[in-house]
PDB file of C-alpha atoms in Angstrom:
ATOM      1  CA  MET I   1      89.419  93.164  95.922  1.00 39.00           C
ATOM      2  CA  ALA I   2      87.196  90.384  94.492  1.00 34.00           C
ATOM      3  CA  THR I   3      87.408  91.898  90.694  1.00 34.00           C
ATOM      4  CA  THR I   4      91.396  91.872  90.734  1.00 35.00           C
ATOM      5  CA  ALA I   5      91.876  88.536  91.981  1.00 34.00           C
ATOM      6  CA  THR I   6      89.491  87.281  89.979  1.00 31.00           C
ATOM      7  CA  GLU I   7      91.521  88.787  87.215  1.00 30.00           C
ATOM      8  CA  ALA I   8      94.887  87.073  88.503  1.00 31.00           C
ATOM      9  CA  THR I   9      93.344  83.756  88.240  1.00 29.00           C
ATOM     10  CA  LYS I  10      92.357  84.242  84.253  1.00 30.00           C
ATOM     11  CA  THR I  11      95.784  85.859  83.237  1.00 29.00           C
ATOM     12  CA  THR I  12      99.062  84.405  82.421  1.00 30.00           C
ATOM     13  CA  ALA I  13     102.100  86.079  83.333  1.00 33.00           C
ATOM     14  CA  PRO I  14     104.395  87.284  80.710  1.00 33.00           C
ATOM     15  CA  ALA I  15     107.841  86.233  80.906  1.00 32.00           C
ATOM     16  CA  GLN I  16     109.220  89.598  81.964  1.00 33.00           C
ATOM     17  CA  GLU I  17     107.016  89.692  85.101  1.00 34.00           C
ATOM     18  CA  GLN I  18     107.080  85.901  85.964  1.00 35.00           C
ATOM     19  CA  GLN I  19     111.241  86.794  85.996  1.00 34.00           C
ATOM     20  CA  ALA I  20     110.332  89.337  88.552  1.00 35.00           C
ATOM     21  CA  ASN I  21     108.183  86.776  90.780  1.00 37.00           C
ATOM     22  CA  GLY I  22     110.660  83.693  90.607  1.00 37.00           C
ATOM     23  CA  ASN I  23     108.556  81.933  88.019  1.00 40.00           C
ATOM     24  CA  GLY I  24     109.977  81.848  84.507  1.00 41.00           C
ATOM     25  CA  ASN I  25     113.229  81.470  83.257  1.00 40.00           C
ATOM     26  CA  GLY I  26     112.947  84.846  80.566  1.00 39.00           C
ATOM     27  CA  ASN I  27     112.034  82.441  77.693  1.00 39.00           C
ATOM     28  CA  GLY I  28     108.555  82.598  78.614  1.00 38.00           C
ATOM     29  CA  GLU I  29     108.645  79.168  79.761  1.00 37.00           C
ATOM     30  CA  GLN I  30     106.712  78.857  83.440  1.00 38.00           C
ATOM     31  CA  LYS I  31     107.739  76.749  86.374  1.00 40.00           C
ATOM     32  CA  THR I  32     104.667  74.449  87.425  1.00 39.00           C
ATOM     33  CA  ARG I  33     106.280  72.638  90.263  1.00 44.00           C
ATOM     34  CA  HIS I  34     104.771  75.146  92.782  1.00 45.00           C
ATOM     35  CA  SER I  35     101.045  74.963  93.178  1.00 49.00           C
ATOM     36  CA  GLU I  36     100.636  76.345  96.860  1.00 53.00           C
ATOM     37  CA  VAL I  37      97.550  78.490  97.280  1.00 47.00           C
ATOM     38  CA  GLY I  38      98.571  82.290  97.907  1.00 47.00           C
ATOM     39  CA  HIS I  39     102.141  81.332  96.932  1.00 56.00           C
ATOM     40  CA  LYS I  40     103.496  84.917  96.625  1.00 65.00           C
ATOM     41  CA  SER I  41     107.206  83.960  97.713  1.00 75.00           C
ATOM     42  CA  LEU I  42     109.967  86.339  95.968  1.00 82.00           C
ATOM     43  CA  LEU I  43     112.330  83.643  96.447  1.00 84.00           C
ATOM     44  CA  LYS I  44     113.573  82.992  92.911  1.00 82.00           C
ATOM     45  CA  SER I  45     113.726  78.917  94.243  1.00 90.00           C
ATOM     46  CA  ASP I  46     110.467  77.091  94.512  1.00 91.00           C
ATOM     47  CA  ASP I  47     111.947  74.190  96.012  1.00 93.00           C
ATOM     48  CA  LEU I  48     113.580  76.702  98.442  1.00 93.00           C
ATOM     49  CA  TYR I  49     110.468  78.016  99.285  1.00 93.00           C
ATOM     50  CA  GLN I  50     108.910  74.350  99.747  1.00 94.00           C
ATOM     51  CA  TYR I  51     111.716  73.725 101.901  1.00 95.00           C
ATOM     52  CA  ILE I  52     110.684  76.370 104.251  1.00 95.00           C
ATOM     53  CA  LEU I  53     106.632  75.134 104.127  1.00 96.00           C
ATOM     54  CA  ASP I  54     107.874  71.600 104.578  1.00 97.00           C
ATOM     55  CA  THR I  55     110.469  71.973 107.428  1.00 98.00           C
ATOM     56  CA  SER I  56     109.509  74.837 109.419  1.00 97.00           C
ATOM     57  CA  VAL I  57     105.969  76.246 108.533  1.00 97.00           C
ATOM     58  CA  TYR I  58     103.424  72.846 108.279  1.00 97.00           C
ATOM     59  CA  PRO I  59     104.643  70.695 110.896  1.00 98.00           C
ATOM     60  CA  ARG I  60     103.836  73.647 113.009  1.00 97.00           C
ATOM     61  CA  GLU I  61     100.547  74.540 111.471  1.00 98.00           C
ATOM     62  CA  PRO I  62      97.362  74.239 113.595  1.00 98.00           C
ATOM     63  CA  GLU I  63      94.790  71.854 112.042  1.00 98.00           C
ATOM     64  CA  SER I  64      92.403  74.871 111.982  1.00 98.00           C
ATOM     65  CA  MET I  65      94.287  76.881 109.983  1.00 98.00           C
ATOM     66  CA  LYS I  66      95.353  73.901 107.888  1.00 98.00           C
ATOM     67  CA  GLU I  67      91.644  72.931 106.912  1.00 98.00           C
ATOM     68  CA  LEU I  68      90.686  76.857 106.405  1.00 98.00           C
ATOM     69  CA  ARG I  69      93.745  76.654 104.117  1.00 97.00           C
ATOM     70  CA  GLU I  70      92.779  73.411 101.886  1.00 97.00           C
ATOM     71  CA  ILE I  71      89.215  75.270 101.956  1.00 97.00           C
ATOM     72  CA  THR I  72      90.441  78.678 100.691  1.00 97.00           C
ATOM     73  CA  ALA I  73      92.243  76.602  97.819  1.00 95.00           C
ATOM     74  CA  LYS I  74      89.077  75.468  96.325  1.00 95.00           C
ATOM     75  CA  HIS I  75      87.641  78.862  96.140  1.00 95.00           C
ATOM     76  CA  PRO I  76      88.291  81.133  92.442  1.00 93.00           C
ATOM     77  CA  TRP I  77      89.311  84.018  94.397  1.00 93.00           C
ATOM     78  CA  ASN I  78      92.029  81.724  96.164  1.00 92.00           C
ATOM     79  CA  LEU I  79      94.687  83.968  95.177  1.00 88.00           C
ATOM     80  CA  MET I  80      93.822  86.660  97.760  1.00 92.00           C
ATOM     81  CA  THR I  81      94.772  84.463 100.322  1.00 94.00           C
ATOM     82  CA  THR I  82      97.357  85.538 103.410  1.00 95.00           C
ATOM     83  CA  SER I  83     100.351  82.301 102.373  1.00 94.00           C
ATOM     84  CA  ALA I  84     100.814  79.929 105.170  1.00 96.00           C
ATOM     85  CA  ASP I  85     104.399  81.558 105.816  1.00 96.00           C
ATOM     86  CA  GLU I  86     102.809  84.800 106.594  1.00 97.00           C
ATOM     87  CA  GLY I  87     100.281  83.578 108.706  1.00 97.00           C
ATOM     88  CA  GLN I  88     103.331  82.174 111.023  1.00 98.00           C
ATOM     89  CA  PHE I  89     105.009  85.330 110.692  1.00 98.00           C
ATOM     90  CA  LEU I  90     102.026  87.006 111.875  1.00 98.00           C
ATOM     91  CA  ASN I  91     100.952  84.562 114.738  1.00 98.00           C
ATOM     92  CA  MET I  92     104.413  85.322 116.271  1.00 98.00           C
ATOM     93  CA  LEU I  93     104.274  88.759 115.717  1.00 98.00           C
ATOM     94  CA  ILE I  94     101.012  88.994 117.824  1.00 98.00           C
ATOM     95  CA  LYS I  95     103.017  87.029 120.781  1.00 98.00           C
ATOM     96  CA  LEU I  96     106.193  88.826 120.291  1.00 98.00           C
ATOM     97  CA  ILE I  97     104.160  92.554 121.040  1.00 98.00           C
ATOM     98  CA  GLY I  98     101.722  91.203 123.307  1.00 98.00           C
ATOM     99  CA  ALA I  99      99.058  92.671 121.394  1.00 98.00           C
ATOM    100  CA  LYS I 100      95.468  92.205 123.024  1.00 98.00           C
ATOM    101  CA  LYS I 101      93.574  94.677 120.769  1.00 98.00           C
ATOM    102  CA  THR I 102      93.920  94.314 117.246  1.00 98.00           C
ATOM    103  CA  MET I 103      92.591  95.502 113.723  1.00 98.00           C
ATOM    104  CA  GLU I 104      92.396  93.593 110.432  1.00 98.00           C
ATOM    105  CA  ILE I 105      91.314  95.558 106.971  1.00 98.00           C
ATOM    106  CA  GLY I 106      90.707  92.893 104.493  1.00 98.00           C
ATOM    107  CA  VAL I 107      89.790  89.464 105.500  1.00 98.00           C
ATOM    108  CA  TYR I 108      88.620  87.354 102.736  1.00 98.00           C
ATOM    109  CA  THR I 109      88.478  83.989 103.986  1.00 98.00           C
ATOM    110  CA  GLY I 110      89.894  84.769 107.238  1.00 98.00           C
ATOM    111  CA  TYR I 111      93.565  83.170 107.273  1.00 98.00           C
ATOM    112  CA  SER I 112      95.839  85.808 108.348  1.00 98.00           C
ATOM    113  CA  LEU I 113      92.816  86.524 111.071  1.00 98.00           C
ATOM    114  CA  LEU I 114      92.785  82.600 112.014  1.00 98.00           C
ATOM    115  CA  ALA I 115      96.611  83.321 112.912  1.00 98.00           C
ATOM    116  CA  THR I 116      95.602  86.673 114.834  1.00 98.00           C
ATOM    117  CA  ALA I 117      92.809  84.940 116.727  1.00 98.00           C
ATOM    118  CA  LEU I 118      95.224  82.201 118.113  1.00 98.00           C
ATOM    119  CA  ALA I 119      97.811  84.227 118.827  1.00 98.00           C
ATOM    120  CA  LEU I 120      95.706  86.395 121.108  1.00 98.00           C
ATOM    121  CA  PRO I 121      94.825  85.720 124.876  1.00 98.00           C
ATOM    122  CA  GLU I 122      91.662  84.610 125.676  1.00 98.00           C
ATOM    123  CA  ASP I 123      90.360  88.050 126.101  1.00 98.00           C
ATOM    124  CA  GLY I 124      91.711  89.407 122.975  1.00 98.00           C
ATOM    125  CA  THR I 125      89.867  90.969 120.183  1.00 98.00           C
ATOM    126  CA  ILE I 126      90.099  91.517 116.851  1.00 98.00           C
ATOM    127  CA  LEU I 127      87.923  94.397 114.516  1.00 98.00           C
ATOM    128  CA  ALA I 128      87.799  92.648 111.202  1.00 98.00           C
ATOM    129  CA  MET I 129      86.590  94.698 108.305  1.00 98.00           C
ATOM    130  CA  ASP I 130      85.749  93.579 104.685  1.00 98.00           C
ATOM    131  CA  ILE I 131      83.437  94.223 102.004  1.00 98.00           C
ATOM    132  CA  ASN I 132      82.471  90.643 101.503  1.00 97.00           C
ATOM    133  CA  ARG I 133      80.680  88.271 104.172  1.00 98.00           C
ATOM    134  CA  GLU I 134      80.221  85.757 102.239  1.00 97.00           C
ATOM    135  CA  ASN I 135      83.933  85.014 101.898  1.00 97.00           C
ATOM    136  CA  TYR I 136      84.393  85.598 105.453  1.00 98.00           C
ATOM    137  CA  GLU I 137      81.477  83.185 106.578  1.00 98.00           C
ATOM    138  CA  LEU I 138      83.299  80.588 104.142  1.00 97.00           C
ATOM    139  CA  GLY I 139      86.305  80.567 106.660  1.00 98.00           C
ATOM    140  CA  LEU I 140      83.923  80.707 109.853  1.00 98.00           C
ATOM    141  CA  PRO I 141      83.004  77.345 110.590  1.00 98.00           C
ATOM    142  CA  CYS I 142      87.072  76.764 111.130  1.00 98.00           C
ATOM    143  CA  ILE I 143      87.341  79.742 113.094  1.00 98.00           C
ATOM    144  CA  ASN I 144      84.378  78.769 115.572  1.00 98.00           C
ATOM    145  CA  LYS I 145      86.229  75.071 115.415  1.00 98.00           C
ATOM    146  CA  ALA I 146      89.566  76.480 116.690  1.00 98.00           C
ATOM    147  CA  GLY I 147      87.577  78.128 119.814  1.00 98.00           C
ATOM    148  CA  VAL I 148      87.947  82.127 118.741  1.00 98.00           C
ATOM    149  CA  GLY I 149      85.255  83.447 117.294  1.00 98.00           C
ATOM    150  CA  HIS I 150      84.443  85.393 120.137  1.00 98.00           C
ATOM    151  CA  LYS I 151      87.534  87.321 120.123  1.00 98.00           C
ATOM    152  CA  ILE I 152      86.173  88.497 116.114  1.00 98.00           C
ATOM    153  CA  ASP I 153      83.810  91.704 115.510  1.00 98.00           C
ATOM    154  CA  PHE I 154      83.482  91.334 112.028  1.00 98.00           C
ATOM    155  CA  ARG I 155      82.242  94.556 110.447  1.00 98.00           C
ATOM    156  CA  GLU I 156      81.179  94.202 106.836  1.00 98.00           C
ATOM    157  CA  GLY I 157      81.444  97.265 104.250  1.00 98.00           C
ATOM    158  CA  PRO I 158      84.361  99.586 103.307  1.00 98.00           C
ATOM    159  CA  ALA I 159      86.710 100.113 106.399  1.00 98.00           C
ATOM    160  CA  LEU I 160      86.988 103.993 105.856  1.00 98.00           C
ATOM    161  CA  PRO I 161      83.759 104.789 107.763  1.00 98.00           C
ATOM    162  CA  VAL I 162      84.311 102.763 110.740  1.00 98.00           C
ATOM    163  CA  LEU I 163      87.964 104.716 110.949  1.00 98.00           C
ATOM    164  CA  ASP I 164      86.345 107.737 110.803  1.00 98.00           C
ATOM    165  CA  ASP I 165      83.848 106.595 113.610  1.00 98.00           C
ATOM    166  CA  LEU I 166      86.872 105.077 115.768  1.00 98.00           C
ATOM    167  CA  VAL I 167      88.833 108.394 115.041  1.00 98.00           C
ATOM    168  CA  ALA I 168      85.790 110.801 115.943  1.00 98.00           C
ATOM    169  CA  ASP I 169      85.968 108.675 119.580  1.00 98.00           C
ATOM    170  CA  LYS I 170      89.058 110.100 121.991  1.00 98.00           C
ATOM    171  CA  GLU I 171      88.896 106.990 123.761  1.00 98.00           C
ATOM    172  CA  GLN I 172      89.991 104.754 121.094  1.00 98.00           C
ATOM    173  CA  HIS I 173      92.877 107.038 120.243  1.00 98.00           C
ATOM    174  CA  GLY I 174      96.126 104.629 120.984  1.00 98.00           C
ATOM    175  CA  SER I 175      93.689 101.763 121.969  1.00 98.00           C
ATOM    176  CA  PHE I 176      95.027  99.341 119.662  1.00 99.00           C
ATOM    177  CA  ASP I 177      98.338  97.320 119.663  1.00 98.00           C
ATOM    178  CA  PHE I 178      98.670  95.931 116.104  1.00 98.00           C
ATOM    179  CA  ALA I 179      96.878  96.552 112.633  1.00 98.00           C
ATOM    180  CA  PHE I 180      97.170  94.457 109.410  1.00 98.00           C
ATOM    181  CA  VAL I 181      95.982  95.890 106.069  1.00 98.00           C
ATOM    182  CA  ASP I 182      95.672  93.574 103.140  1.00 97.00           C
ATOM    183  CA  ALA I 183      92.867  95.407 101.242  1.00 97.00           C
ATOM    184  CA  ASP I 184      92.467  98.122  98.648  1.00 97.00           C
ATOM    185  CA  LYS I 185      95.964  99.377  97.590  1.00 97.00           C
ATOM    186  CA  ASP I 186      94.609 102.458  96.752  1.00 98.00           C
ATOM    187  CA  ASN I 187      93.510 103.371 100.146  1.00 98.00           C
ATOM    188  CA  TYR I 188      96.712 102.210 102.049  1.00 98.00           C
ATOM    189  CA  LEU I 189      97.306 106.307 102.639  1.00 98.00           C
ATOM    190  CA  SER I 190      94.185 107.130 103.718  1.00 98.00           C
ATOM    191  CA  TYR I 191      94.379 104.381 106.316  1.00 98.00           C
ATOM    192  CA  HIS I 192      97.680 104.810 107.595  1.00 98.00           C
ATOM    193  CA  GLU I 193      96.611 108.495 108.544  1.00 98.00           C
ATOM    194  CA  ARG I 194      93.950 107.306 110.454  1.00 98.00           C
ATOM    195  CA  LEU I 195      95.562 103.947 112.062  1.00 98.00           C
ATOM    196  CA  LEU I 196      98.236 106.049 112.967  1.00 98.00           C
ATOM    197  CA  LYS I 197      95.663 107.965 115.511  1.00 98.00           C
ATOM    198  CA  LEU I 198      94.215 104.600 116.622  1.00 99.00           C
ATOM    199  CA  VAL I 199      97.388 102.335 117.393  1.00 98.00           C
ATOM    200  CA  ARG I 200      99.105 103.231 120.088  1.00 98.00           C
ATOM    201  CA  PRO I 201     102.716 104.904 120.511  1.00 98.00           C
ATOM    202  CA  GLY I 202     105.085 101.197 120.389  1.00 98.00           C
ATOM    203  CA  GLY I 203     101.957  99.830 118.678  1.00 98.00           C
ATOM    204  CA  LEU I 204     102.420  97.735 115.195  1.00 98.00           C
ATOM    205  CA  ILE I 205     100.759  98.385 111.688  1.00 98.00           C
ATOM    206  CA  GLY I 206     101.601  95.612 109.158  1.00 98.00           C
ATOM    207  CA  TYR I 207     101.078  96.406 105.295  1.00 98.00           C
ATOM    208  CA  ASP I 208     101.049  93.982 103.333  1.00 98.00           C
ATOM    209  CA  ASN I 209     101.478  93.305  99.301  1.00 97.00           C
ATOM    210  CA  THR I 210     104.309  96.026  99.095  1.00 98.00           C
ATOM    211  CA  LEU I 211     106.633  94.345  97.064  1.00 96.00           C
ATOM    212  CA  TRP I 212     103.486  93.848  94.556  1.00 96.00           C
ATOM    213  CA  ASN I 213     104.751  90.721  92.877  1.00 92.00           C
ATOM    214  CA  GLY I 214     107.980  92.305  92.527  1.00 94.00           C
ATOM    215  CA  SER I 215     106.547  94.950  89.893  1.00 95.00           C
ATOM    216  CA  VAL I 216     108.284  98.022  92.226  1.00 97.00           C
ATOM    217  CA  VAL I 217     111.245  97.093  90.597  1.00 96.00           C
ATOM    218  CA  LEU I 218     110.058  96.818  87.334  1.00 96.00           C
ATOM    219  CA  PRO I 219     110.218  99.470  84.332  1.00 96.00           C
ATOM    220  CA  ASP I 220     107.264 101.391  83.551  1.00 95.00           C
ATOM    221  CA  ASP I 221     107.156 100.312  80.282  1.00 96.00           C
ATOM    222  CA  ALA I 222     107.268  96.156  81.335  1.00 96.00           C
ATOM    223  CA  PRO I 223     104.859  93.957  80.623  1.00 95.00           C
ATOM    224  CA  MET I 224     102.511  93.069  83.437  1.00 95.00           C
ATOM    225  CA  ARG I 225      99.197  91.996  84.478  1.00 93.00           C
ATOM    226  CA  LYS I 226      96.222  94.484  84.177  1.00 94.00           C
ATOM    227  CA  TYR I 227      95.693  94.408  88.087  1.00 92.00           C
ATOM    228  CA  ILE I 228      98.917  94.667  89.037  1.00 95.00           C
ATOM    229  CA  ARG I 229      99.717  97.810  86.717  1.00 96.00           C
ATOM    230  CA  PHE I 230      96.647  99.236  88.381  1.00 96.00           C
ATOM    231  CA  TYR I 231      97.682  98.855  91.627  1.00 97.00           C
ATOM    232  CA  ARG I 232     101.534  99.574  91.529  1.00 97.00           C
ATOM    233  CA  ASP I 233     101.304 103.116  91.347  1.00 97.00           C
ATOM    234  CA  PHE I 234      99.459 103.159  94.807  1.00 98.00           C
ATOM    235  CA  VAL I 235     101.963 100.357  95.935  1.00 98.00           C
ATOM    236  CA  LEU I 236     105.226 102.559  94.701  1.00 98.00           C
ATOM    237  CA  ALA I 237     103.375 105.602  96.483  1.00 98.00           C
ATOM    238  CA  LEU I 238     102.881 103.780  99.944  1.00 98.00           C
ATOM    239  CA  ASN I 239     106.313 102.860 100.006  1.00 98.00           C
ATOM    240  CA  SER I 240     108.078 106.243  99.445  1.00 98.00           C
ATOM    241  CA  ALA I 241     105.243 107.763 101.952  1.00 98.00           C
ATOM    242  CA  LEU I 242     106.331 105.176 105.065  1.00 98.00           C
ATOM    243  CA  ALA I 243     109.938 105.602 104.030  1.00 98.00           C
ATOM    244  CA  ALA I 244     110.050 109.444 104.723  1.00 98.00           C
ATOM    245  CA  ASP I 245     106.949 109.495 108.002  1.00 98.00           C
ATOM    246  CA  ASP I 246     109.027 110.313 111.123  1.00 98.00           C
ATOM    247  CA  ARG I 247     105.884 109.288 112.895  1.00 98.00           C
ATOM    248  CA  VAL I 248     107.217 105.524 112.303  1.00 98.00           C
ATOM    249  CA  GLU I 249     110.022 103.587 112.110  1.00 98.00           C
ATOM    250  CA  ILE I 250     109.981 100.669 109.197  1.00 98.00           C
ATOM    251  CA  CYS I 251     111.283  97.338 108.643  1.00 98.00           C
ATOM    252  CA  GLN I 252     110.390  95.774 105.002  1.00 98.00           C
ATOM    253  CA  LEU I 253     110.411  92.362 104.623  1.00 97.00           C
ATOM    254  CA  PRO I 254     110.072  89.773 101.489  1.00 94.00           C
ATOM    255  CA  VAL I 255     107.494  87.352 103.257  1.00 94.00           C
ATOM    256  CA  GLY I 256     104.892  86.664 100.764  1.00 91.00           C
ATOM    257  CA  ASP I 257     104.170  89.512  98.477  1.00 93.00           C
ATOM    258  CA  GLY I 258     106.193  91.814 100.877  1.00 96.00           C
ATOM    259  CA  VAL I 259     104.902  92.727 104.575  1.00 98.00           C
ATOM    260  CA  THR I 260     106.037  96.245 105.723  1.00 98.00           C
ATOM    261  CA  LEU I 261     106.177  96.988 109.580  1.00 98.00           C
ATOM    262  CA  CYS I 262     105.708 100.111 110.821  1.00 98.00           C
ATOM    263  CA  ARG I 263     106.402 100.801 114.747  1.00 98.00           C
ATOM    264  CA  ARG I 264     104.346 104.201 115.805  1.00 98.00           C
ATOM    265  CA  VAL I 265     107.090 106.319 117.287  1.00 98.00           C
ATOM    266  CA  LYS I 266     105.006 109.603 117.065  1.00 94.00           C
TER     267      LYS I 266
END
């Protein structure tokens, strides 16, 4: 993920991609009003997105999450972070389903992880996996200051071996209430098959970036940033597979860069 995020911060989007993401006018002119870190909103109006943040998100954002958001803003890969409105959404979602045992694949500095940890009961747990411990430790002081560090079991390295070990243990089947995936898009379908064994019937799996910068509706020959084009086919394959999967009920939402929720029914 680090490579693609670094590439993202160094590349200027072509006009057509800017239009798809609501950041251009079709003449190659780029709007610069909005500079929020994690700004992946597909809303066509930056002013409307700022209104949502100022009215409903920032006034309710816990101080620890605000601090972590500001720390992350200074990191060169800050495009990888979960946006503040999506963090609020995840926090509410965890509370609505009464989750206690959760999982997160792809952590970065831990903004979404902190949003989840704050929503869990005192004895709730999160199995968190990422290939980069250094990024996680950047946000760890904020997590510990919030008093939720004891809820997190962080594992450094690829997620698939960890998931395979869990799947091999029959006692882990159906033991998780919620899983959130914001990692390597080329492995999303591999994660999905394993998570369907680990998340309980009635539990939720959330996949991030399922609208992938708006590129899912662009023609194949449209100009795109290299990392957008590289992962686009994987995102399209995921969306098609989830739509046809009768083991889950799905709801795709235009929050952040697109979030698809899957409720396990089989």
